Structures are given as C-alpha cells and as structure tokens.
C-alpha cells in the first residue's frame, strides 16, 4: 500500500512540475544546449528539442528531417550565444547571436513554449534568405492589406491578382484547404505551365491526384504573396453549388505567413504581419495543424451530456457541422439522438456527392460562445475503418459565419468573437429538401427531396425562382438569408414553371428553434 501511495505521489509531483513555468536558469540551460548543438552540427539533438508543430518557412513535420541538415551543415559557426529573454504570448523568446567562422554575424530570435520545446527558430529562415518571423512577433502588428469579402451560399470570396496581371480573380477563402487551387479553365486561359504528372495532394477537404503549377505569384489588395505551388483542378461543380464565379481556392498558403482577420459585420478581410495586438480578445481557440489544416476543440451538448471533441475549422464548407463514424461512436450513437432527422447530400472538390444523416443537437460551445440547436450531418460509410482519427468532423460556415475571427497560425490559435448575426436563431433549412443552382442570371431549383417541406409546399426540380418574399434575388446567399426568416415567418416564393408563373408558401418552423446564447 505504501508503494502504491509513493508512486501516486511521485506522479502528482512530476505532473505539477511539468505544468509550472520554467525558471530563468532552466531557460538559459536549454538555450545553451541548443546553441552548442548548432555549433557541433548535431542535427539529431537539435531536432529532439523541437515542438511537434515546428516548421521552417513552408516546411513542417516529416519534411524537417531533410530540411534541417541542408540548412545547418553548410554553415560553420564559431560562437552561438543568447540574450534578451522575453516572455510574451504565453511563450518564451530569446535573441540568438550566431558568429560564423567566416562572414558576418547573424542575429535572429527563437521561440519556445513553457515546456522548453522550440516552436520556431528565425536563424533557419535567415539561412533560406527570408526575414526572421519571430522578430516580427515581438513588434506591434502592422496592417498590410484589406480586401472586400463577397458572400455566396454562406461562403467567402476575395479578389486576387495573378502574376502581375491587373485583372481580379475570385478565390474561395477556405481554411480547410491545405494548398492553393487554381481552376483548370483559368490556368488554360493564362497559358500557365502545368505539370502533367499528377501527385497526391490534400486540398479543400479532398485527397486525390492533382496536377500542379510549380510556382504562382499572387497579390491580395496590392500585397504580394510569395510564389506558391498551386493545385490545378476542375472547379465547375463547386461554382454551380456556391452560385459564385470561382477562379481558385486559397487557404493555408495565405494563413501561414500572416495574421488574417475576418470581419463579417463589415465583410472585410484584414491581413497583418506577425506582430501582437494591444487589445487581444478573451475567446481564444487553440488550433492543431494536421496536413496544414486547423483542428479545434469544441463542446457538443447532446441529450444533456457534454462531449469535448475535435473538429476541422473549415470556412470552405457551407453547412453547419459534419461528423464522421468516430464522432457517432464517441457520442454513443449520435445518429439515433438527432432531432429533425433527414438524409442529406454534400459535394466535394472532385464533384463526388455523398449522403449522410442530418439533424440537430442541443448546443455547441466554441471558445465559450454557445450556439443552440446547431445542425449536424453524420456520415456513416458502409466500410468503417478499424482505427480512430484525432478529429471527429468539421465546422462549416453556417456556424462559423456567426463569428468574426483572427487566424494566427504561427502562435497556433484562432481568436473568435460574436458578430451581429450571432443571436439569429439556427433553423434546420435542410428539412426543406431544397437546393438552388445559378445558371447565368437565373436561379434554378435543384435536388427537391420528395420527403422535404419544399416538395410538400409544391416546389419541383427545374423551377426557376423569380421572387422570394417579393424580392428578386441577386445571389444564392440572398435566397438563403430569406429562407432563414422561416424561424419567425412564412416565406412566399414565385417561380416560373413551363412558362407559367406559380406562387407557393413555405410554412415557418416551430417555435422550438432558439437563439444563440
């Protein structure tokens, strides 16, 4: 019994020690060892103290095994020492002075977490001919550019210029995309050189074989973005679904090099350097990057029980939430607990359509912000994998669109705050069984489910929508906004069917639908 007690006490002491802030002596010792290994070209020991999220410019995770030796080995250092230890952003910073045996000294910064694991080292970036990103973090943030956000089907589009061309192109802003994508049509029209050998790439939530362009220079609101490898894909199916012209998709490539603030109250995107904001908000959502895609922890309330789960933060998904087989298992059969249940369909980048069970749950909490009655679609494939994932699905713009947010991939968080739409009730629009497709200037009714409320009200596939609530719609997003008023009122629609005008009424949803809290 004494032995068991001793082991238990030892565990508590070790756990407490691991959680406490390191002393200045511990910090200086860790820096000293790191500097000595840099001098010795001891890449193995350098790599052993790197945080799992460590990256050098565009390289992270498995790529570092090859990148670090290429950077360290050619440079022979005579002296490495550290000064100016700074604690900020819940991190530890120190200035590194590296004096090579020949050539000028190099001054850079390193950043560590409270476990004394190195998260980034500006010295490596300098060896690649880049500026030190860690030094930027210690300076006040600088506004680099502002871009107007256009909304369609809830999703966000911004205008970009390509390779010095003054013409503006429409790109979907997709935090769930691990790489920038360019439409095949645009690549052909610009006569861009496309590598014909397809490679495995994950982008826009879809893995597959894609052709690429080695490097493409982009600019946002006059701010030049360094050349990126770009995926080339057919975006025509997604363009039809979103109802907005889509020349490309941009996500990680923009987010990793800057702080990106999205203000949906003003439909404005602000791009900042990696400095610090004087007045930071309290609703901070830590992120874990997997394949350059951000995962966040949220709480789901289902039948009175709260489940903490990890979801992809995906601005390129139009729905509310999507869950996978593991979320269903983790919540002890979520599919059987859904309210307002219905079968639904969704489309990915390749145009593939998958069906899932859709319904509502009691609540989701995102960094302390609570939204009631959110919708979730759960995909239960016939062949379930025999292993678990580190995430259970994704958050889409039907939920994310209630927030303003700031991405800081360097420090690993998304700061969120409620926007003016936050208190608007969530309504289960999927129960309408209704979809729209933009065909030129026309909006055509598509995918009318015979079990849905829209079919029962009289709408049919192929109807051309003329008016909704006596408004001539200009976008799919405007149609969606009018349908959301079903939380409080009936919605009147007028369509053209076989050259004949017809009017129908969609009935308001039950009062059970509640507002956000």
Short mmCIF file of C-alpha atoms in Angstrom, two decimals, residues 75-486:
data_model
loop_
_atom_site.label_atom_id
_atom_site.label_comp_id
_atom_site.label_asym_id
_atom_site.label_seq_id
_atom_site.Cartn_x
_atom_site.Cartn_y
_atom_site.Cartn_z
CA UNK A 75 27.34 26.97 -42.14
CA UNK A 76 30.25 26.53 -39.74
CA UNK A 77 29.70 28.56 -36.56
CA UNK A 78 32.43 29.81 -34.25
CA UNK A 79 30.17 31.19 -31.48
CA UNK A 80 26.48 30.99 -30.53
CA UNK A 81 25.04 32.85 -27.56
CA UNK A 82 21.69 34.22 -26.32
CA UNK A 83 20.43 37.40 -24.68
CA UNK A 84 17.26 39.45 -24.12
CA UNK A 85 14.93 36.74 -22.83
CA UNK A 86 11.32 37.94 -23.26
CA UNK A 87 8.08 36.33 -22.03
CA UNK A 88 5.01 37.17 -24.11
CA UNK A 89 2.03 35.42 -25.77
CA UNK A 90 2.47 32.64 -23.16
CA UNK A 91 5.77 31.89 -24.93
CA UNK A 92 9.48 32.45 -24.27
CA UNK A 93 11.59 34.44 -26.74
CA UNK A 94 15.38 34.92 -26.82
CA UNK A 95 17.73 36.77 -29.17
CA UNK A 96 20.30 34.46 -30.79
CA UNK A 97 23.68 35.74 -31.98
CA UNK A 98 25.47 33.31 -34.28
CA UNK A 99 29.01 34.19 -35.43
CA UNK A 100 30.26 32.06 -38.34
CA UNK A 101 33.95 31.22 -38.83
CA UNK A 102 33.77 33.38 -41.93
CA UNK A 103 31.26 36.07 -42.80
CA UNK A 104 29.10 38.50 -40.81
CA UNK A 105 27.33 37.54 -37.59
CA UNK A 106 23.67 36.59 -37.75
CA UNK A 107 21.14 37.99 -35.28
CA UNK A 108 17.78 36.24 -35.00
CA UNK A 109 15.19 35.14 -32.43
CA UNK A 110 13.98 31.79 -31.13
CA UNK A 111 10.61 30.99 -29.61
CA UNK A 112 9.92 28.26 -27.04
CA UNK A 113 6.84 27.03 -25.21
CA UNK A 114 6.66 26.58 -21.44
CA UNK A 115 7.96 23.02 -21.80
CA UNK A 116 11.16 24.46 -23.34
CA UNK A 117 10.43 22.89 -26.72
CA UNK A 118 11.46 25.12 -29.62
CA UNK A 119 8.48 26.20 -31.75
CA UNK A 120 10.37 28.29 -34.30
CA UNK A 121 13.94 29.48 -34.92
CA UNK A 122 14.43 32.59 -37.02
CA UNK A 123 18.04 31.59 -37.78
CA UNK A 124 16.81 28.83 -40.09
CA UNK A 125 14.60 31.23 -42.01
CA UNK A 126 17.50 33.64 -42.44
CA UNK A 127 19.64 30.84 -43.88
CA UNK A 128 16.93 30.45 -46.54
CA UNK A 129 17.19 34.14 -47.39
CA UNK A 130 13.94 35.04 -45.62
CA UNK A 131 13.20 37.56 -42.89
CA UNK A 132 13.02 36.44 -39.26
CA UNK A 133 9.31 35.80 -38.45
CA UNK A 134 9.96 35.56 -34.70
CA UNK A 135 11.38 39.08 -34.54
CA UNK A 136 8.13 40.29 -36.14
CA UNK A 137 6.06 38.74 -33.34
CA UNK A 138 7.71 41.00 -30.80
CA UNK A 139 6.77 44.14 -32.72
CA UNK A 140 3.31 45.78 -32.79
CA UNK A 141 1.16 44.31 -35.54
CA UNK A 142 1.23 46.05 -38.93
CA UNK A 143 -1.72 46.20 -41.30
CA UNK A 144 -0.54 45.02 -44.74
CA UNK A 145 -3.74 44.87 -46.79
CA UNK A 146 -7.53 44.98 -46.68
CA UNK A 147 -9.77 43.02 -49.02
CA UNK A 148 -13.53 43.04 -49.51
CA UNK A 149 -15.32 39.77 -48.77
CA UNK A 150 -18.15 38.69 -51.05
CA UNK A 151 -20.56 36.07 -49.69
CA UNK A 152 -22.34 33.34 -51.60
CA UNK A 153 -24.04 30.28 -50.10
CA UNK A 154 -22.58 31.48 -46.81
CA UNK A 155 -19.00 31.09 -48.04
CA UNK A 156 -16.39 33.82 -48.51
CA UNK A 157 -14.73 35.03 -51.70
CA UNK A 158 -11.92 37.54 -52.11
CA UNK A 159 -10.33 39.01 -55.23
CA UNK A 160 -6.72 38.19 -56.12
CA UNK A 161 -4.37 39.21 -58.93
CA UNK A 162 -2.15 36.65 -60.61
CA UNK A 163 1.44 37.04 -61.82
CA UNK A 164 1.29 40.80 -62.25
CA UNK A 165 -1.96 40.67 -64.23
CA UNK A 166 -4.17 43.63 -63.27
CA UNK A 167 -7.35 41.62 -63.72
CA UNK A 168 -9.04 40.48 -60.49
CA UNK A 169 -10.00 36.84 -59.97
CA UNK A 170 -12.46 35.34 -57.49
CA UNK A 171 -10.98 32.92 -54.93
CA UNK A 172 -12.87 30.98 -52.28
CA UNK A 173 -11.29 31.60 -48.86
CA UNK A 174 -11.02 28.09 -47.43
CA UNK A 175 -9.25 27.40 -44.13
CA UNK A 176 -9.85 23.69 -44.81
CA UNK A 177 -7.63 23.77 -47.92
CA UNK A 178 -4.04 22.68 -47.39
CA UNK A 179 -2.92 24.18 -50.72
CA UNK A 180 -3.96 26.89 -53.14
CA UNK A 181 -6.05 25.67 -56.06
CA UNK A 182 -6.48 27.23 -59.50
CA UNK A 183 -9.28 26.32 -61.89
CA UNK A 184 -8.29 24.36 -64.98
CA UNK A 185 -10.20 26.85 -67.10
CA UNK A 186 -8.22 29.84 -65.80
CA UNK A 187 -4.87 28.05 -65.99
CA UNK A 188 -5.54 27.29 -69.66
CA UNK A 189 -6.68 30.84 -70.46
CA UNK A 190 -3.48 32.29 -68.92
CA UNK A 191 -1.30 29.72 -70.72
CA UNK A 192 0.29 28.68 -67.44
CA UNK A 193 2.70 25.76 -67.48
CA UNK A 194 1.03 22.81 -65.75
CA UNK A 195 2.96 19.72 -64.65
CA UNK A 196 1.20 16.84 -66.36
CA UNK A 197 2.27 14.24 -63.78
CA UNK A 198 -0.42 14.21 -61.07
CA UNK A 199 0.67 13.97 -57.43
CA UNK A 200 -1.13 13.14 -54.17
CA UNK A 201 -2.33 16.35 -52.50
CA UNK A 202 -4.98 17.16 -49.90
CA UNK A 203 -6.86 20.36 -50.66
CA UNK A 204 -10.33 21.74 -49.94
CA UNK A 205 -11.08 18.76 -47.71
CA UNK A 206 -10.39 16.29 -50.51
CA UNK A 207 -7.45 13.96 -51.11
CA UNK A 208 -6.56 12.82 -54.59
CA UNK A 209 -4.31 13.04 -57.62
CA UNK A 210 -3.92 16.60 -58.91
CA UNK A 211 -1.76 18.34 -61.49
CA UNK A 212 0.22 21.34 -60.23
CA UNK A 213 1.92 24.58 -61.20
CA UNK A 214 5.38 24.85 -59.60
CA UNK A 215 5.14 28.48 -58.52
CA UNK A 216 2.47 31.13 -58.92
CA UNK A 217 2.78 34.72 -57.70
CA UNK A 218 -0.41 36.17 -56.23
CA UNK A 219 -1.35 39.54 -54.76
CA UNK A 220 -4.20 40.49 -52.42
CA UNK A 221 -5.30 44.14 -52.37
CA UNK A 222 -1.86 45.13 -53.65
CA UNK A 223 0.05 42.92 -51.19
CA UNK A 224 2.28 40.41 -52.95
CA UNK A 225 2.17 36.80 -51.74
CA UNK A 226 5.34 34.83 -52.38
CA UNK A 227 5.14 32.23 -55.16
CA UNK A 228 3.32 29.02 -54.20
CA UNK A 229 2.91 25.57 -55.64
CA UNK A 230 -0.65 25.54 -56.93
CA UNK A 231 -3.05 22.65 -57.48
CA UNK A 232 -4.97 22.68 -60.78
CA UNK A 233 -8.50 21.26 -60.64
CA UNK A 234 -11.92 21.44 -62.25
CA UNK A 235 -13.94 23.82 -60.04
CA UNK A 236 -17.03 24.00 -62.25
CA UNK A 237 -19.17 21.77 -60.00
CA UNK A 238 -18.32 23.77 -56.89
CA UNK A 239 -19.01 27.00 -58.75
CA UNK A 240 -22.52 25.83 -59.53
CA UNK A 241 -23.18 24.85 -55.93
CA UNK A 242 -21.86 28.11 -54.43
CA UNK A 243 -23.55 30.26 -57.08
CA UNK A 244 -20.44 32.42 -57.40
CA UNK A 245 -17.69 32.61 -60.01
CA UNK A 246 -14.75 30.59 -58.71
CA UNK A 247 -11.31 31.03 -60.24
CA UNK A 248 -9.50 29.36 -57.39
CA UNK A 249 -9.31 28.43 -53.70
CA UNK A 250 -6.89 29.87 -51.17
CA UNK A 251 -6.32 28.73 -47.62
CA UNK A 252 -3.16 27.64 -45.81
CA UNK A 253 -0.82 29.46 -48.19
CA UNK A 254 -2.24 32.81 -47.10
CA UNK A 255 -2.86 31.93 -43.46
CA UNK A 256 0.56 30.56 -42.57
CA UNK A 257 2.55 33.70 -43.43
CA UNK A 258 0.28 36.35 -41.88
CA UNK A 259 -2.37 37.08 -39.30
CA UNK A 260 -5.69 37.15 -41.12
CA UNK A 261 -8.68 38.91 -39.54
CA UNK A 262 -12.17 38.25 -40.91
CA UNK A 263 -14.85 40.82 -40.02
CA UNK A 264 -18.19 39.55 -41.33
CA UNK A 265 -20.04 42.55 -39.88
CA UNK A 266 -18.28 44.73 -42.48
CA UNK A 267 -17.45 41.90 -44.94
CA UNK A 268 -13.79 42.82 -44.75
CA UNK A 269 -10.60 40.79 -44.52
CA UNK A 270 -7.53 42.45 -42.97
CA UNK A 271 -4.07 40.94 -43.39
CA UNK A 272 -1.46 41.74 -40.74
CA UNK A 273 2.17 40.94 -40.03
CA UNK A 274 3.01 38.56 -37.19
CA UNK A 275 3.03 41.27 -34.54
CA UNK A 276 0.91 41.49 -31.42
CA UNK A 277 -2.42 43.23 -30.88
CA UNK A 278 -2.52 45.58 -27.91
CA UNK A 279 -6.10 44.59 -27.01
CA UNK A 280 -6.48 40.84 -27.53
CA UNK A 281 -9.87 39.20 -27.01
CA UNK A 282 -10.72 36.52 -24.48
CA UNK A 283 -12.28 33.91 -26.77
CA UNK A 284 -9.13 32.18 -27.99
CA UNK A 285 -9.45 28.85 -29.77
CA UNK A 286 -6.17 26.86 -29.82
CA UNK A 287 -5.56 25.05 -33.10
CA UNK A 288 -3.68 21.90 -34.03
CA UNK A 289 -2.45 21.82 -37.62
CA UNK A 290 -2.69 18.49 -39.41
CA UNK A 291 -1.63 18.46 -43.07
CA UNK A 292 -1.76 22.28 -42.90
CA UNK A 293 -5.43 22.19 -41.84
CA UNK A 294 -6.61 23.63 -38.48
CA UNK A 295 -8.40 21.45 -35.93
CA UNK A 296 -10.09 22.97 -32.88
CA UNK A 297 -11.64 21.61 -29.69
CA UNK A 298 -15.33 22.37 -29.12
CA UNK A 299 -18.04 21.08 -26.77
CA UNK A 300 -21.20 19.43 -28.10
CA UNK A 301 -24.25 19.07 -25.86
CA UNK A 302 -26.36 16.06 -26.78
CA UNK A 303 -29.30 14.88 -24.67
CA UNK A 304 -27.95 16.80 -21.68
CA UNK A 305 -24.43 15.33 -21.90
CA UNK A 306 -21.41 17.45 -22.93
CA UNK A 307 -18.81 15.89 -25.25
CA UNK A 308 -15.47 17.57 -25.91
CA UNK A 309 -14.48 16.83 -29.47
CA UNK A 310 -12.02 17.99 -32.13
CA UNK A 311 -13.30 19.36 -35.44
CA UNK A 312 -11.76 20.91 -38.54
CA UNK A 313 -12.33 24.70 -38.71
CA UNK A 314 -13.42 24.84 -42.35
CA UNK A 315 -14.52 28.12 -43.96
CA UNK A 316 -14.82 26.24 -47.27
CA UNK A 317 -17.75 24.14 -46.05
CA UNK A 318 -21.19 25.68 -46.47
CA UNK A 319 -23.04 23.64 -43.86
CA UNK A 320 -23.09 23.82 -40.08
CA UNK A 321 -21.27 20.70 -38.83
CA UNK A 322 -20.24 17.40 -40.31
CA UNK A 323 -19.43 14.36 -38.17
CA UNK A 324 -17.77 11.07 -39.06
CA UNK A 325 -18.09 7.47 -37.91
CA UNK A 326 -15.85 8.14 -34.90
CA UNK A 327 -17.99 11.03 -33.64
CA UNK A 328 -21.01 8.75 -33.82
CA UNK A 329 -19.17 6.12 -31.77
CA UNK A 330 -17.71 8.69 -29.34
CA UNK A 331 -21.19 10.08 -28.56
CA UNK A 332 -22.68 6.60 -28.12
CA UNK A 333 -24.80 6.68 -31.27
CA UNK A 334 -25.28 10.31 -32.28
CA UNK A 335 -27.34 9.37 -35.33
CA UNK A 336 -30.04 7.89 -33.13
CA UNK A 337 -30.13 11.02 -30.92
CA UNK A 338 -30.59 13.64 -33.66
CA UNK A 339 -33.76 15.72 -33.78
CA UNK A 340 -35.43 16.77 -37.08
CA UNK A 341 -33.56 13.91 -38.75
CA UNK A 342 -33.30 13.66 -42.52
CA UNK A 343 -30.99 12.21 -45.21
CA UNK A 344 -28.86 14.89 -46.89
CA UNK A 345 -26.20 15.11 -49.62
CA UNK A 346 -22.96 17.10 -49.99
CA UNK A 347 -20.33 17.63 -52.72
CA UNK A 348 -16.51 17.73 -52.51
CA UNK A 349 -13.86 19.26 -54.79
CA UNK A 350 -13.98 16.35 -57.24
CA UNK A 351 -17.74 16.72 -57.62
CA UNK A 352 -18.44 13.48 -55.75
CA UNK A 353 -21.73 13.50 -53.85
CA UNK A 354 -22.06 11.65 -50.54
CA UNK A 355 -25.17 11.12 -48.43
CA UNK A 356 -25.38 11.45 -44.66
CA UNK A 357 -27.86 11.54 -41.79
CA UNK A 358 -28.67 15.14 -40.81
CA UNK A 359 -30.35 16.56 -37.71
CA UNK A 360 -29.98 18.99 -34.82
CA UNK A 361 -28.37 18.75 -31.37
CA UNK A 362 -28.88 20.87 -28.26
CA UNK A 363 -25.80 23.09 -28.30
CA UNK A 364 -22.25 23.71 -29.43
CA UNK A 365 -19.75 25.78 -27.44
CA UNK A 366 -16.88 27.38 -29.39
CA UNK A 367 -14.28 29.06 -27.14
CA UNK A 368 -17.03 29.83 -24.62
CA UNK A 369 -19.54 31.10 -27.20
CA UNK A 370 -22.69 28.95 -27.11
CA UNK A 371 -24.96 28.35 -30.11
CA UNK A 372 -28.22 26.47 -29.60
CA UNK A 373 -29.82 23.91 -31.92
CA UNK A 374 -26.97 23.61 -34.45
CA UNK A 375 -27.35 21.28 -37.39
CA UNK A 376 -25.01 18.35 -37.91
CA UNK A 377 -24.66 15.85 -40.76
CA UNK A 378 -23.20 12.47 -39.80
CA UNK A 379 -21.56 10.28 -42.43
CA UNK A 380 -21.67 6.55 -41.70
CA UNK A 381 -19.85 4.73 -44.51
CA UNK A 382 -20.64 1.08 -45.19
CA UNK A 383 -16.99 0.15 -44.61
CA UNK A 384 -15.83 1.68 -41.33
CA UNK A 385 -12.06 1.87 -40.75
CA UNK A 386 -10.76 -0.13 -37.80
CA UNK A 387 -8.76 2.76 -36.30
CA UNK A 388 -9.60 6.17 -34.82
CA UNK A 389 -8.74 9.65 -36.02
CA UNK A 390 -7.65 12.66 -33.98
CA UNK A 391 -10.70 14.59 -35.15
CA UNK A 392 -14.41 13.85 -35.49
CA UNK A 393 -15.55 16.06 -38.38
CA UNK A 394 -15.70 19.75 -39.25
CA UNK A 395 -17.30 23.12 -38.58
CA UNK A 396 -18.74 24.93 -41.62
CA UNK A 397 -19.79 28.46 -42.43
CA UNK A 398 -23.39 28.10 -41.23
CA UNK A 399 -21.83 28.15 -37.74
CA UNK A 400 -18.51 29.92 -38.34
CA UNK A 401 -20.40 32.66 -40.17
CA UNK A 402 -21.87 33.80 -36.83
CA UNK A 403 -18.38 34.84 -35.74
CA UNK A 404 -15.65 37.32 -36.51
CA UNK A 405 -12.22 35.71 -36.20
CA UNK A 406 -8.46 36.21 -36.42
CA UNK A 407 -6.16 33.42 -37.60
CA UNK A 408 -2.66 33.25 -36.09
CA UNK A 409 -1.09 30.04 -37.33
CA UNK A 410 2.36 30.99 -36.03
CA UNK A 411 1.17 31.00 -32.40
CA UNK A 412 -1.43 28.32 -33.04
CA UNK A 413 -4.78 29.94 -32.30
CA UNK A 414 -7.93 31.44 -33.78
CA UNK A 415 -9.44 34.33 -31.82
CA UNK A 416 -13.24 34.45 -32.19
CA UNK A 417 -15.98 36.92 -31.25
CA UNK A 418 -19.72 37.09 -31.89
CA UNK A 419 -20.80 39.13 -34.91
CA UNK A 420 -24.18 40.79 -35.46
CA UNK A 421 -25.75 37.55 -36.80
CA UNK A 422 -24.80 35.56 -33.69
CA UNK A 423 -28.20 35.93 -32.00
CA UNK A 424 -30.19 34.98 -35.14
CA UNK A 425 -31.77 31.56 -34.48
CA UNK A 426 -30.36 28.47 -36.14
CA UNK A 427 -33.04 26.96 -38.36
CA UNK A 428 -32.96 23.47 -39.95
CA UNK A 429 -33.13 24.61 -43.58
CA UNK A 430 -32.12 21.12 -44.73
CA UNK A 431 -35.62 19.90 -43.80
CA UNK A 432 -36.86 21.87 -46.81
CA UNK A 433 -35.07 19.34 -49.01
CA UNK A 434 -34.28 22.20 -51.36
CA UNK A 435 -31.23 23.35 -53.33
CA UNK A 436 -30.56 26.11 -55.84
CA UNK A 437 -28.14 26.41 -58.75
CA UNK A 438 -27.22 29.63 -60.51
CA UNK A 439 -27.47 29.34 -64.29
CA UNK A 440 -26.34 32.65 -65.77
CA UNK A 441 -28.65 35.20 -64.18
CA UNK A 442 -31.27 32.58 -63.31
CA UNK A 443 -31.70 30.61 -60.08
CA UNK A 444 -32.93 27.09 -60.76
CA UNK A 445 -34.46 24.82 -58.10
CA UNK A 446 -32.41 21.62 -57.79
CA UNK A 447 -32.45 18.46 -55.66
CA UNK A 448 -36.04 18.79 -54.38
CA UNK A 449 -36.43 15.90 -51.93
CA UNK A 450 -39.90 14.33 -52.10
CA UNK A 451 -39.80 13.92 -48.30
CA UNK A 452 -38.86 17.59 -47.76
CA UNK A 453 -41.10 20.52 -46.81
CA UNK A 454 -40.43 22.35 -50.10
CA UNK A 455 -41.79 19.45 -52.17
CA UNK A 456 -44.85 19.28 -49.94
CA UNK A 457 -45.35 23.02 -50.48
CA UNK A 458 -45.40 22.45 -54.27
CA UNK A 459 -41.87 23.26 -55.49
CA UNK A 460 -40.30 20.97 -58.11
CA UNK A 461 -36.88 20.43 -59.66
CA UNK A 462 -36.36 22.70 -62.66
CA UNK A 463 -38.48 25.58 -61.32
CA UNK A 464 -36.91 28.98 -61.97
CA UNK A 465 -37.07 31.15 -58.84
CA UNK A 466 -38.41 34.60 -59.72
CA UNK A 467 -39.10 36.11 -56.30
CA UNK A 468 -38.70 35.21 -52.64
CA UNK A 469 -40.63 37.35 -50.15
CA UNK A 470 -41.32 39.71 -53.09
CA UNK A 471 -37.56 40.19 -53.63
CA UNK A 472 -35.82 39.50 -56.94
CA UNK A 473 -32.77 37.55 -55.67
CA UNK A 474 -29.29 38.52 -56.79
CA UNK A 475 -27.36 35.66 -55.19
CA UNK A 476 -27.80 32.21 -53.65
CA UNK A 477 -26.70 33.76 -50.37
CA UNK A 478 -29.60 36.22 -50.50
CA UNK A 479 -32.01 33.33 -51.05
CA UNK A 480 -30.54 31.53 -48.04
CA UNK A 481 -30.90 34.63 -45.85
CA UNK A 482 -34.58 34.94 -46.78
CA UNK A 483 -35.18 31.24 -46.04
CA UNK A 484 -33.71 31.75 -42.57
CA UNK A 485 -36.62 34.04 -41.75
CA UNK A 486 -38.66 30.82 -41.52
#
